[in-house]
PDB file of C-alpha atoms in Angstrom:
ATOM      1  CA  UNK G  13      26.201 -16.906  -3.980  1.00  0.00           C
ATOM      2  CA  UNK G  14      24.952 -16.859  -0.333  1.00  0.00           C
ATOM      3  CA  UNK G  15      22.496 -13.851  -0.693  1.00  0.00           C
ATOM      4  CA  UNK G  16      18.684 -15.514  -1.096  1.00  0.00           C
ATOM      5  CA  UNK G  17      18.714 -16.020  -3.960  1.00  0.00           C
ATOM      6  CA  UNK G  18      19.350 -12.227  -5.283  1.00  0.00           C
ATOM      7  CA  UNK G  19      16.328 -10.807  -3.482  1.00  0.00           C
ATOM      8  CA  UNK G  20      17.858  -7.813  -3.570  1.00  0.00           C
ATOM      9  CA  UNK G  21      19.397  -7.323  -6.580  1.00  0.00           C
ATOM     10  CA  UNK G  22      22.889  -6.960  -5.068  1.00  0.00           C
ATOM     11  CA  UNK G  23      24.446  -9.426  -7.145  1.00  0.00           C
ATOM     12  CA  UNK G  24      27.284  -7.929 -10.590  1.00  0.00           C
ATOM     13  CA  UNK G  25      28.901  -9.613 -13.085  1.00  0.00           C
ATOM     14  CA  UNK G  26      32.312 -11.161 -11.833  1.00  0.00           C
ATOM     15  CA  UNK G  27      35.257 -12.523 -14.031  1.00  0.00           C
ATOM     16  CA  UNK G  28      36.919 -15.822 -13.139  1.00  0.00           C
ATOM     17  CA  UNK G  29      40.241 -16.378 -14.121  1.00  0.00           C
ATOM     18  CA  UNK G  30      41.939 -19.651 -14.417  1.00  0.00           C
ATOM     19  CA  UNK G  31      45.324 -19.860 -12.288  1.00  0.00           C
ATOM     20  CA  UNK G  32      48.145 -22.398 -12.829  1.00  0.00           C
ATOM     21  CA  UNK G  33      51.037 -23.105  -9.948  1.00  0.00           C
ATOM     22  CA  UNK G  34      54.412 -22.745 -11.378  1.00  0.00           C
ATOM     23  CA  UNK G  35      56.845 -23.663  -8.570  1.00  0.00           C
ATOM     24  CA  UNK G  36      55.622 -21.627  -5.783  1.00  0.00           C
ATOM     25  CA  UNK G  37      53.678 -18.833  -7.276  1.00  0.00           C
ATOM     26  CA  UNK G  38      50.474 -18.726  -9.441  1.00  0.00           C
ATOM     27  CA  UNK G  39      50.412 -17.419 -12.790  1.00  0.00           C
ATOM     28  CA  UNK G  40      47.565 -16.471 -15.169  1.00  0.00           C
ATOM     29  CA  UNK G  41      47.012 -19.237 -17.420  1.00  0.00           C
ATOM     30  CA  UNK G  42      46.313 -17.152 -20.845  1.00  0.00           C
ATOM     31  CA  UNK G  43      43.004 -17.175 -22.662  1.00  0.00           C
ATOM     32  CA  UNK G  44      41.785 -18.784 -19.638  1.00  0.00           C
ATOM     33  CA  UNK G  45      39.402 -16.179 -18.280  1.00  0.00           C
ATOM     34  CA  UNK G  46      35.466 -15.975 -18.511  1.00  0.00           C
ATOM     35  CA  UNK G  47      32.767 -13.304 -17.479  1.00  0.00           C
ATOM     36  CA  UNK G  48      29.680 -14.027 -15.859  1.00  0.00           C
ATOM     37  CA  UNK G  49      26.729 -11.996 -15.910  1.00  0.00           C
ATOM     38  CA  UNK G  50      24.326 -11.682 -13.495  1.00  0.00           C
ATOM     39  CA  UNK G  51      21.935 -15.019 -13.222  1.00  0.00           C
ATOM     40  CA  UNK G  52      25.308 -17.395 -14.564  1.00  0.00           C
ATOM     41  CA  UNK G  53      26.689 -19.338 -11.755  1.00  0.00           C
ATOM     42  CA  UNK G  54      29.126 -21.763 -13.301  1.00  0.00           C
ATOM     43  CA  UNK G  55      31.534 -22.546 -16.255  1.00  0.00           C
ATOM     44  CA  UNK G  56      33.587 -24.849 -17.692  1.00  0.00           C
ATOM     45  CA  UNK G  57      37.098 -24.771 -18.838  1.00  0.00           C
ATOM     46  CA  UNK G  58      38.394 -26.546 -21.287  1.00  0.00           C
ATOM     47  CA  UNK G  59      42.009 -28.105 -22.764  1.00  0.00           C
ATOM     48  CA  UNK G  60      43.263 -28.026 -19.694  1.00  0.00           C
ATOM     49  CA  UNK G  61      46.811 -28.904 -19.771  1.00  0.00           C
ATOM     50  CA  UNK G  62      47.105 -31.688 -16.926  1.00  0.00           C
ATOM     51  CA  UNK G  63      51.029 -32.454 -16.753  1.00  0.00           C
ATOM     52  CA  UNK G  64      54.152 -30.183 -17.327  1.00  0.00           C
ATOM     53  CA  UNK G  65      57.693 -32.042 -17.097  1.00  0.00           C
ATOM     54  CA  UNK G  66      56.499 -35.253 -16.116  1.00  0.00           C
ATOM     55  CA  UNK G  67      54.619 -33.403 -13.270  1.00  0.00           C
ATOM     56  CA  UNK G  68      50.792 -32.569 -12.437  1.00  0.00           C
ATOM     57  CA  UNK G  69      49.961 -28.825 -12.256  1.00  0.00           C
ATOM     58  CA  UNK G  70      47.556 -27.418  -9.903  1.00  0.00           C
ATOM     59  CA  UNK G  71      45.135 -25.482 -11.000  1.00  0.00           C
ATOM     60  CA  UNK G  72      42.947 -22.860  -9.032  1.00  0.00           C
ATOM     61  CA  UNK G  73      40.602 -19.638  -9.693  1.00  0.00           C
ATOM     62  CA  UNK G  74      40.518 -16.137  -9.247  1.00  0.00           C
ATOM     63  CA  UNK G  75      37.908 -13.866  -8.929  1.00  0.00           C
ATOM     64  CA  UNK G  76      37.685 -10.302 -10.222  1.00  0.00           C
ATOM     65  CA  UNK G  77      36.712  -7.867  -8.252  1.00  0.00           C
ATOM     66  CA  UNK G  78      38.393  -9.343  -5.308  1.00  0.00           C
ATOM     67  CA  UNK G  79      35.452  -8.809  -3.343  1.00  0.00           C
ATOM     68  CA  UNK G  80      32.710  -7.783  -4.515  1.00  0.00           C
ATOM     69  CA  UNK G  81      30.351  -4.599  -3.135  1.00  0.00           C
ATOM     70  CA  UNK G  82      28.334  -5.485  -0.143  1.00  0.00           C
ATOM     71  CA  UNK G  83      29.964  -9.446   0.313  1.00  0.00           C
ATOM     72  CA  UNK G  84      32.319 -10.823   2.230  1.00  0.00           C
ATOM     73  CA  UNK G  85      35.875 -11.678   0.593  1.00  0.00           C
ATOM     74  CA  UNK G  86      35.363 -14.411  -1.779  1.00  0.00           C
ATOM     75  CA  UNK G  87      36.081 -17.610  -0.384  1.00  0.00           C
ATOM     76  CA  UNK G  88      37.548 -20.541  -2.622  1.00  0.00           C
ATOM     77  CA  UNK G  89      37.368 -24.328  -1.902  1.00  0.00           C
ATOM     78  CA  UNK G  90      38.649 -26.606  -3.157  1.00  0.00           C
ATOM     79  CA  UNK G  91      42.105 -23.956  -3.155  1.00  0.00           C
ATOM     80  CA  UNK G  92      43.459 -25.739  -5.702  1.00  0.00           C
ATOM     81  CA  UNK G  93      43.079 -29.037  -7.690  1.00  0.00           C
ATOM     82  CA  UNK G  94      44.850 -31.140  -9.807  1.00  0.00           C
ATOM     83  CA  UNK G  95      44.462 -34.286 -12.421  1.00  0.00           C
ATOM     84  CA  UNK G  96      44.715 -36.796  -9.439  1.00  0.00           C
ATOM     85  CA  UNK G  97      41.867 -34.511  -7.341  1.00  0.00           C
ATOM     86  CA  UNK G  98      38.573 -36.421  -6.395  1.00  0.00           C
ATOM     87  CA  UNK G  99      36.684 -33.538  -6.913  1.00  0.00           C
ATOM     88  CA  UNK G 100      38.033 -31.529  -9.950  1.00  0.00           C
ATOM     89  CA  UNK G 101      35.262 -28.408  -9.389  1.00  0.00           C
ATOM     90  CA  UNK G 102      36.441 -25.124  -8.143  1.00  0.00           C
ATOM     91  CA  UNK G 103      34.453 -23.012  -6.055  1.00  0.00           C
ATOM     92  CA  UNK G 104      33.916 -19.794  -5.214  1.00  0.00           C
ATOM     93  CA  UNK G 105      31.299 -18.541  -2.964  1.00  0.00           C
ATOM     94  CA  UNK G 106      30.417 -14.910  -2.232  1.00  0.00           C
ATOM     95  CA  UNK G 107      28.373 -14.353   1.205  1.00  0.00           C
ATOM     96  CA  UNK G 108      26.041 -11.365   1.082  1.00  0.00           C
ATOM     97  CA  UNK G 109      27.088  -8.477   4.480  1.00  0.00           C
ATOM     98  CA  UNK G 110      24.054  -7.695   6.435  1.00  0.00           C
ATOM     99  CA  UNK G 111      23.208  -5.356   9.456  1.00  0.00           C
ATOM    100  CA  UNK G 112      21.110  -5.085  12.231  1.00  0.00           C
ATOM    101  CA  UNK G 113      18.613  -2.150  12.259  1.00  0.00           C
ATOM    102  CA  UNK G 114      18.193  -0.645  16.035  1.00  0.00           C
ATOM    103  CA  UNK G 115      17.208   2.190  17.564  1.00  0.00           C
ATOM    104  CA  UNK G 116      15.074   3.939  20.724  1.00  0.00           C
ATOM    105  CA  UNK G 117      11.750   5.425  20.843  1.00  0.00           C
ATOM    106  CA  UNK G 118      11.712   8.262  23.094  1.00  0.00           C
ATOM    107  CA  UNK G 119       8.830  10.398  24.397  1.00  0.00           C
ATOM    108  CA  UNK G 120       9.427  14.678  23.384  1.00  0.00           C
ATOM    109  CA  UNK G 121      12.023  15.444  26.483  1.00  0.00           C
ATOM    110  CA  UNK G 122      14.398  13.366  24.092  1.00  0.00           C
ATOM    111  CA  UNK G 123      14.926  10.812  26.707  1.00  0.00           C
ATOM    112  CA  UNK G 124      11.944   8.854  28.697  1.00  0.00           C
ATOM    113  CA  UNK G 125      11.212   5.672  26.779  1.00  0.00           C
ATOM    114  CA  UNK G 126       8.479   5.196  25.028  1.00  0.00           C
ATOM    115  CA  UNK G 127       6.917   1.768  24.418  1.00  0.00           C
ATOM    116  CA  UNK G 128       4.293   0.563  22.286  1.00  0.00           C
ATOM    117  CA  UNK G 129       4.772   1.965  19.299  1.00  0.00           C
ATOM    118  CA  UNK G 130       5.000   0.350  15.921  1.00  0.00           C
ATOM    119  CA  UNK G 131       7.567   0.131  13.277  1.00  0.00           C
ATOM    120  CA  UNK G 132       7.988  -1.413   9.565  1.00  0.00           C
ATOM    121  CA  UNK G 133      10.891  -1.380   7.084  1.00  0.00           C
ATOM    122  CA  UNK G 134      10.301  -0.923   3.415  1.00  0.00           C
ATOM    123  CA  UNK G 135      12.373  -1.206   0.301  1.00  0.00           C
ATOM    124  CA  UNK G 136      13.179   2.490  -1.259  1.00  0.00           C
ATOM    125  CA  UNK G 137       9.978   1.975  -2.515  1.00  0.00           C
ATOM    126  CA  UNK G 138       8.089   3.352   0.411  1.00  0.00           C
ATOM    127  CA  UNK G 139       5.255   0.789  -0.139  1.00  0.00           C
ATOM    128  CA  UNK G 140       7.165  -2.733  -0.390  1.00  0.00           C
ATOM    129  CA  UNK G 141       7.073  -4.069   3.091  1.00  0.00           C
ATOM    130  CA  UNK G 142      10.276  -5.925   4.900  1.00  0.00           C
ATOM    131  CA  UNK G 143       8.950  -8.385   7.463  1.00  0.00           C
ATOM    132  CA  UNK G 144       6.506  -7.644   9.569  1.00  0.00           C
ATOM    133  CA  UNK G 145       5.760  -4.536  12.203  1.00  0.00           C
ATOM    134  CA  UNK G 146       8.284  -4.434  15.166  1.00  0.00           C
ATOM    135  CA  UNK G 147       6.884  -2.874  18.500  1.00  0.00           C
ATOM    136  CA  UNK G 148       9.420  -0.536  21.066  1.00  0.00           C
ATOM    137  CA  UNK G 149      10.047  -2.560  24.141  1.00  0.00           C
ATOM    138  CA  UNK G 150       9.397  -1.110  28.236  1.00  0.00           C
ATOM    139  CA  UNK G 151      12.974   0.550  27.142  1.00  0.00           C
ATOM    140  CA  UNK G 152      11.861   2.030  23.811  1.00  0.00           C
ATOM    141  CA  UNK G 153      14.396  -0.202  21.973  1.00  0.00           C
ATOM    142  CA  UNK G 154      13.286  -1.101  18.723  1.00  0.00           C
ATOM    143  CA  UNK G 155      15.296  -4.262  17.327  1.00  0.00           C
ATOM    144  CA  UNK G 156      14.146  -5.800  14.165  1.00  0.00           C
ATOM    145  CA  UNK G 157      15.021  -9.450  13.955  1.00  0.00           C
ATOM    146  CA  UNK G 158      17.705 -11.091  12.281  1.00  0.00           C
ATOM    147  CA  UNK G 159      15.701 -12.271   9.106  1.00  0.00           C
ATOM    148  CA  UNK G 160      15.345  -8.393   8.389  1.00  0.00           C
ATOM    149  CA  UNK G 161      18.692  -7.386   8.610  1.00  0.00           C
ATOM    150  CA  UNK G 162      19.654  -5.293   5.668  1.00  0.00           C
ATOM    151  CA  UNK G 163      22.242  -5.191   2.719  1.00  0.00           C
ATOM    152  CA  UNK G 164      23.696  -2.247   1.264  1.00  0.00           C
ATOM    153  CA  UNK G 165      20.906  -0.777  -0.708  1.00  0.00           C
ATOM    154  CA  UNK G 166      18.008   2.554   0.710  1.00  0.00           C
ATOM    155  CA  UNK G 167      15.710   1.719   2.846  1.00  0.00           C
ATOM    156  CA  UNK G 168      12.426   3.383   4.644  1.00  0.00           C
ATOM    157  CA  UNK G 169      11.682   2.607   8.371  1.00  0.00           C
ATOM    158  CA  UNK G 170       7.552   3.990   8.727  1.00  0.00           C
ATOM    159  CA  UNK G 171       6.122   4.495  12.224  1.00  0.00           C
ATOM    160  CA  UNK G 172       2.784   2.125  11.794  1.00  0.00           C
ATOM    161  CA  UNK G 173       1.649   2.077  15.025  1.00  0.00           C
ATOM    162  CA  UNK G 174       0.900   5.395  16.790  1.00  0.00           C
ATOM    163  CA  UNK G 175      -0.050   5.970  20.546  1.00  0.00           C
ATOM    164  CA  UNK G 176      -2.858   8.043  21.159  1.00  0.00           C
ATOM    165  CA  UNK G 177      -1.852  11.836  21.894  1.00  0.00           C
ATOM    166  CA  UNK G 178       1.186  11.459  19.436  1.00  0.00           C
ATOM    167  CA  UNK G 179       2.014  12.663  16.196  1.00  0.00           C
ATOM    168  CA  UNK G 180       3.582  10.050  13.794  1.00  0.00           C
ATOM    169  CA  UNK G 181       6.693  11.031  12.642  1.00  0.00           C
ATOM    170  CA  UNK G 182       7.976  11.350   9.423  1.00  0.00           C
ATOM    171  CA  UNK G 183       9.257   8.626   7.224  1.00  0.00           C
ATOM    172  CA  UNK G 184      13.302   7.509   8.258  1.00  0.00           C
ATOM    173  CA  UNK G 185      14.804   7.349   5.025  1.00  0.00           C
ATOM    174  CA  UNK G 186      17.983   4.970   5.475  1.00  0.00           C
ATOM    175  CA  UNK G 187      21.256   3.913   3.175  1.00  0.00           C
ATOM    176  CA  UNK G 188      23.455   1.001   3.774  1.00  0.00           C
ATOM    177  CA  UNK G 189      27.145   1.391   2.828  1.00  0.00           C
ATOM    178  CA  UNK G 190      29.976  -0.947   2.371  1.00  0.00           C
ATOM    179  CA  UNK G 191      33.165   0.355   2.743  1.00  0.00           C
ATOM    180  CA  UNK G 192      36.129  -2.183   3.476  1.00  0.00           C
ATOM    181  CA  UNK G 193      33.708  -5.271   3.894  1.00  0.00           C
ATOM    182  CA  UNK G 194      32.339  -2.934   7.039  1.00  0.00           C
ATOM    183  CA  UNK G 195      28.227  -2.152   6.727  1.00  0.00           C
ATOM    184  CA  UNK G 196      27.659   1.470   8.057  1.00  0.00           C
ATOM    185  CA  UNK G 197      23.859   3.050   8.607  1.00  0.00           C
ATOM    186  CA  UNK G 198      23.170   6.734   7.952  1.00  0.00           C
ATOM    187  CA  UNK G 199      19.915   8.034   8.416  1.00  0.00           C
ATOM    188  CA  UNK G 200      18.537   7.182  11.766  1.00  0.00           C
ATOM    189  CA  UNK G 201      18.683  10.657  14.173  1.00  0.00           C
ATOM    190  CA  UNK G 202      21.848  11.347  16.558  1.00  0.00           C
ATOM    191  CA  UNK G 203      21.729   9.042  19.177  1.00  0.00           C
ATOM    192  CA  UNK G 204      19.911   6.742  17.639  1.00  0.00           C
ATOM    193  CA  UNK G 205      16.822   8.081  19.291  1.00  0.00           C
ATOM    194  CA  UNK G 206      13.364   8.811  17.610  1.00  0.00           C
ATOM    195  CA  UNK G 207      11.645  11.121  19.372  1.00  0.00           C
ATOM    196  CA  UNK G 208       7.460  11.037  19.068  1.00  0.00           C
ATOM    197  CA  UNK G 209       5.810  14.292  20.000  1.00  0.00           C
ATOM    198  CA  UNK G 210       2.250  15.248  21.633  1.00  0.00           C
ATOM    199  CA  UNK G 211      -0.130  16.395  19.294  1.00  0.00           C
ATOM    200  CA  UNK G 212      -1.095  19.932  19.957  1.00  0.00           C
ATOM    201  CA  UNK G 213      -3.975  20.515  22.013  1.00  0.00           C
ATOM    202  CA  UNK G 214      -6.772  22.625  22.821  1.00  0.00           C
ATOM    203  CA  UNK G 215      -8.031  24.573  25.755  1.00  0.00           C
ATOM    204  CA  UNK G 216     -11.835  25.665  26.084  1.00  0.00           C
ATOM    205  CA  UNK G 217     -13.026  28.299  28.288  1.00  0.00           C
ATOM    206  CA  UNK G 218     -16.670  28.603  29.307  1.00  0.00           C
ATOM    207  CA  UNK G 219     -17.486  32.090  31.786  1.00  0.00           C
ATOM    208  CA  UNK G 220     -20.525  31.052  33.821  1.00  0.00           C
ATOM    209  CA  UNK G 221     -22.155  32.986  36.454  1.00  0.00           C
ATOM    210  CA  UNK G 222     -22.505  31.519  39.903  1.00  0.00           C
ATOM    211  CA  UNK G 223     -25.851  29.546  39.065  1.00  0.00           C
ATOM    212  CA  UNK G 224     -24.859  28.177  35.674  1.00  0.00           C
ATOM    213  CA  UNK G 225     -25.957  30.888  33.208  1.00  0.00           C
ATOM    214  CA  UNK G 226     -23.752  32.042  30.123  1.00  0.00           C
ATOM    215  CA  UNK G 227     -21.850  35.490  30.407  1.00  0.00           C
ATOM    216  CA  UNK G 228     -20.906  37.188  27.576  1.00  0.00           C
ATOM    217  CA  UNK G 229     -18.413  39.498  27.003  1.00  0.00           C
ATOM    218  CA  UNK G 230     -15.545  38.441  28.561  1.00  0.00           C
ATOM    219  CA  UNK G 231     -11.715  38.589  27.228  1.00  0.00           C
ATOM    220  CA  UNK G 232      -9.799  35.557  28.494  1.00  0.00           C
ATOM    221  CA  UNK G 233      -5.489  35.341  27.617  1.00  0.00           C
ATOM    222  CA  UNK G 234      -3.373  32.217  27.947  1.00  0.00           C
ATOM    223  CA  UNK G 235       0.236  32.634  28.365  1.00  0.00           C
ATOM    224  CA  UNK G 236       3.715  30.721  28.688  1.00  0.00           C
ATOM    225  CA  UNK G 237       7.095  30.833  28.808  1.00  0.00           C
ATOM    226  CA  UNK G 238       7.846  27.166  28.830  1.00  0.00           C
ATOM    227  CA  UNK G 239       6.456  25.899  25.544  1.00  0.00           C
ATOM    228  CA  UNK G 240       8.856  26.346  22.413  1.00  0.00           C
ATOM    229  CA  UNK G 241       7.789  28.834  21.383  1.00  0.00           C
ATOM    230  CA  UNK G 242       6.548  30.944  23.747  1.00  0.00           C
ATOM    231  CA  UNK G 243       2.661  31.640  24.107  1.00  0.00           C
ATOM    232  CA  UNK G 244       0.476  34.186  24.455  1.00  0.00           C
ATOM    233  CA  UNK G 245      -2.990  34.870  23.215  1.00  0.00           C
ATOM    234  CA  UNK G 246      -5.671  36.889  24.119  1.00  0.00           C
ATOM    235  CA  UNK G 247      -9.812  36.059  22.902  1.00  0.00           C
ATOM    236  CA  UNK G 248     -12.673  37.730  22.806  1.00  0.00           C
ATOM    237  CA  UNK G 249     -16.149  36.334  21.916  1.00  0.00           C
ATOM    238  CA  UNK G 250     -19.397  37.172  20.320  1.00  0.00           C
ATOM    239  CA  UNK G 251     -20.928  34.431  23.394  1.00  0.00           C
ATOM    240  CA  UNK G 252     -19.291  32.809  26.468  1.00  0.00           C
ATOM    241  CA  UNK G 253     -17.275  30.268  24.605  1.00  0.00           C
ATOM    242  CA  UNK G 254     -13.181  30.669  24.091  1.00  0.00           C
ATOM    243  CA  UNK G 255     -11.045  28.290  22.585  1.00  0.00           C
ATOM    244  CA  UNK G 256      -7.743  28.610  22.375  1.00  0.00           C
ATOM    245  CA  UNK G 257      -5.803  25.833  19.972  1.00  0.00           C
ATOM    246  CA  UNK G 258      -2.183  24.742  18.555  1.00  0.00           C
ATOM    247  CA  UNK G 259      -1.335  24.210  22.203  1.00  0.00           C
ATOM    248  CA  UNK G 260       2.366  22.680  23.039  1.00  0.00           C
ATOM    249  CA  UNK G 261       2.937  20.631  26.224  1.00  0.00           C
ATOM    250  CA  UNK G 262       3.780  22.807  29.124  1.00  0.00           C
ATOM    251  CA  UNK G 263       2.545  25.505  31.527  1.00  0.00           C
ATOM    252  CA  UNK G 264      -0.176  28.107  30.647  1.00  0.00           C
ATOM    253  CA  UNK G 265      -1.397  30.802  32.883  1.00  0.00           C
ATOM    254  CA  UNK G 266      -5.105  31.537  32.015  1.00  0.00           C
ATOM    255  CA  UNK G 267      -5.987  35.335  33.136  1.00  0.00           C
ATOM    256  CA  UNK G 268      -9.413  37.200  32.552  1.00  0.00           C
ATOM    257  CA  UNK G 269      -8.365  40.398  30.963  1.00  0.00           C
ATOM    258  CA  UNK G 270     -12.329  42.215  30.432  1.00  0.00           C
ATOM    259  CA  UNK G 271     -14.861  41.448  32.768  1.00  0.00           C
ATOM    260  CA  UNK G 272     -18.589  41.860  31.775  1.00  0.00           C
ATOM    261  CA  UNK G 273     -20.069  44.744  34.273  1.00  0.00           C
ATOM    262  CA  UNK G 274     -21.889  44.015  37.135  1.00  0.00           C
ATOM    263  CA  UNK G 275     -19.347  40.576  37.345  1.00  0.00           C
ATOM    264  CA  UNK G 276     -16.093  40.302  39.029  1.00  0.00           C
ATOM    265  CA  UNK G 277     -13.890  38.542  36.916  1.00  0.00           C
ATOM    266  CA  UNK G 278     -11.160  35.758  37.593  1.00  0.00           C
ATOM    267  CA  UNK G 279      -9.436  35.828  41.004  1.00  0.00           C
ATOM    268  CA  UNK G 280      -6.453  33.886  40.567  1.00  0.00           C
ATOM    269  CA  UNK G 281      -4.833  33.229  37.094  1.00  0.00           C
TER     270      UNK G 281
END
C-alpha cells in the first residue's frame, strides 16, 4: 500500500487469488485464494505445484476488487513467476488517488480579489487540523500544497485568518469522491469563489448648533436603494445623539426630517 501508512483509514480488506498459466490464458488455481483484513500485508502459499508435463507453470495473483475505492488500479510486479524465477514473491501494490484543493477569495462584488486571508483544512472532525494555515495570494487564489492534497473521505476548509472589516464565513464542508479512478470535489461555491463580506456598520449623527452646543429634538432618516435590501430609517432622540446600525455597503442619503424651532435644519441631504 502506497497511502502513508493508512492515515486515513482508506484502506479494506482485499482477496488475493492465486493464478496458474495454462497455455495462453490464466486460470484460478482452486483453494488457492486468501483474504486479508485491514493491517495484513502479505501471505504465503503453499504446495505449490511447480511442473505440469515436464514443463514449469507460471504462476501470478489477482486481486479482488480490481481496484479498490479511492486507489489507482492495482499494479502487479513481478507479472508472473515461475520455479526457475530469482525472485519467487508476487506483488501487488495499491497507490492511494489524491487531489488538489483550490479556490479564490473574493471581496462581496463576487469578483475583486481578495488577499490576505487565512485558510485551514480539517478532517470531518471540524477540530483535527490538516497542515498548516494557507494565505490567498495578490489574486485571491488559495492553493494548499501538495502534502495536503486529499483522498476520498469529508473534509472542513475554516477561514482562520480574517481581515479587519470582514465577516468570517461559514465553515466549507467538503466530500471527495471516486468514481472510475477519477477524484471529484463537491462543496466549494460555484465558481470556485469564496466570497468574504463587510461587516455591517454604523452611522452616528450628532445635531450641533453653530458654536458647538447640543440640539435636541431633531428627527434624522437614512435611506438607500443600493444596499440589498433596501434602507430606510427614520430616528428620533430623547438628546442630540442618533445612531443608526446593521448598515450594508453602499449609498445612504442622510435627510433631517424635524427641525428643533428657532433652528434651520439640514440643507442638503
Amino acid at each position: 500500500w502506497i497511502d502513508d501508512n493508512n492515515t486515513w483509514t482508506t484502506r479494506q480488506s482485499i482477496s488475493l487469488q492465486l493464478q496458474k498459466k495454462v497455455g495462453t490464458t490464466w486460470e484460478d488455481v482452486p483453494g488457492k485464494s486468501i483474504t486479508l483484513p485491514v493491517g495484513t500485508t502479505s501471505y504465503t502459499f503453499t504446495g505449490i505445484q511447480a511442473y505440469e508435463n515436464g514443463l514449469k507453470i507460471d504462476y501470478a495473483i489477482k486481486e479482488t476488487p480490481t481496484r479498490v475505492t479511492g486507489y489507482k488500479a492495482p499494479v502487479y510486479n513481478p507479472a508472473s513467476v515461475n520455479i526457475s524465477s530469482t525472485n519467487i514473491t508476487l506483488k501487488v501494490t495499491n497507490e492511494l488517488l489524491k487531489t488538489k484543493i483550490e479556490f479564490t477569495k473574493v471581496k462581496s462584488d463576487g469578483t475583486t480579489p481578495l488577499a490576505g486571508v487565512g485558510f485551514t483544512l480539517f478532517k470531518a472532525n471540524g477540530t483535527t487540523a490538516i497542515g498548516t494555515q494557507v494565505l490567498s495570494d495578490a489574486t485571491g487564489k488559495v492553493s494548499f500544497p501538495t502534502q495536503t492534497q486529499l483522498p476520498i473521505g469529508s473534509y472542513v476548509v475554516k477561514e482562520t485568518l480574517t481581515l479587519p472589516g470582514y465577516e468570517p464565513i461559514d465553515p466549507i464542508n467538503l466530500v471527495v469522491s471516486d468514481t472510475n479512478a477519477t477524484l471529484s470535489v463537491t462543496g466549494l461555491p460555484t465558481g470556485k469563489k469564496v466570497v468574504n463580506r463587510l461587516k455591517d456598520f454604523k452611522l452616528i449623527v450628532k445635531k450641533l448648533d453653530t458654536v458647538g452646543n447640543a440640539v435636541n429634538g431633531a428627527k434624522f432618516k437614512l435611506e438607500s436603494t443600493t444596499t440589498s435590501p433596501p434602507y430606510s430609517n427614520e430616528l428620533s432622540s430623547s438628546n442630540n445623539l442618533f445612531e443608526f446600525t446593521g448598515l450594508k455597503p453602499g449609498t445612504y442619503t442622510l435627510t433631517e426630517t424635524q427641525t428643533p424651532d428657532g433652528y434651520i435644519g439640514l440643507q442638503n441631504p
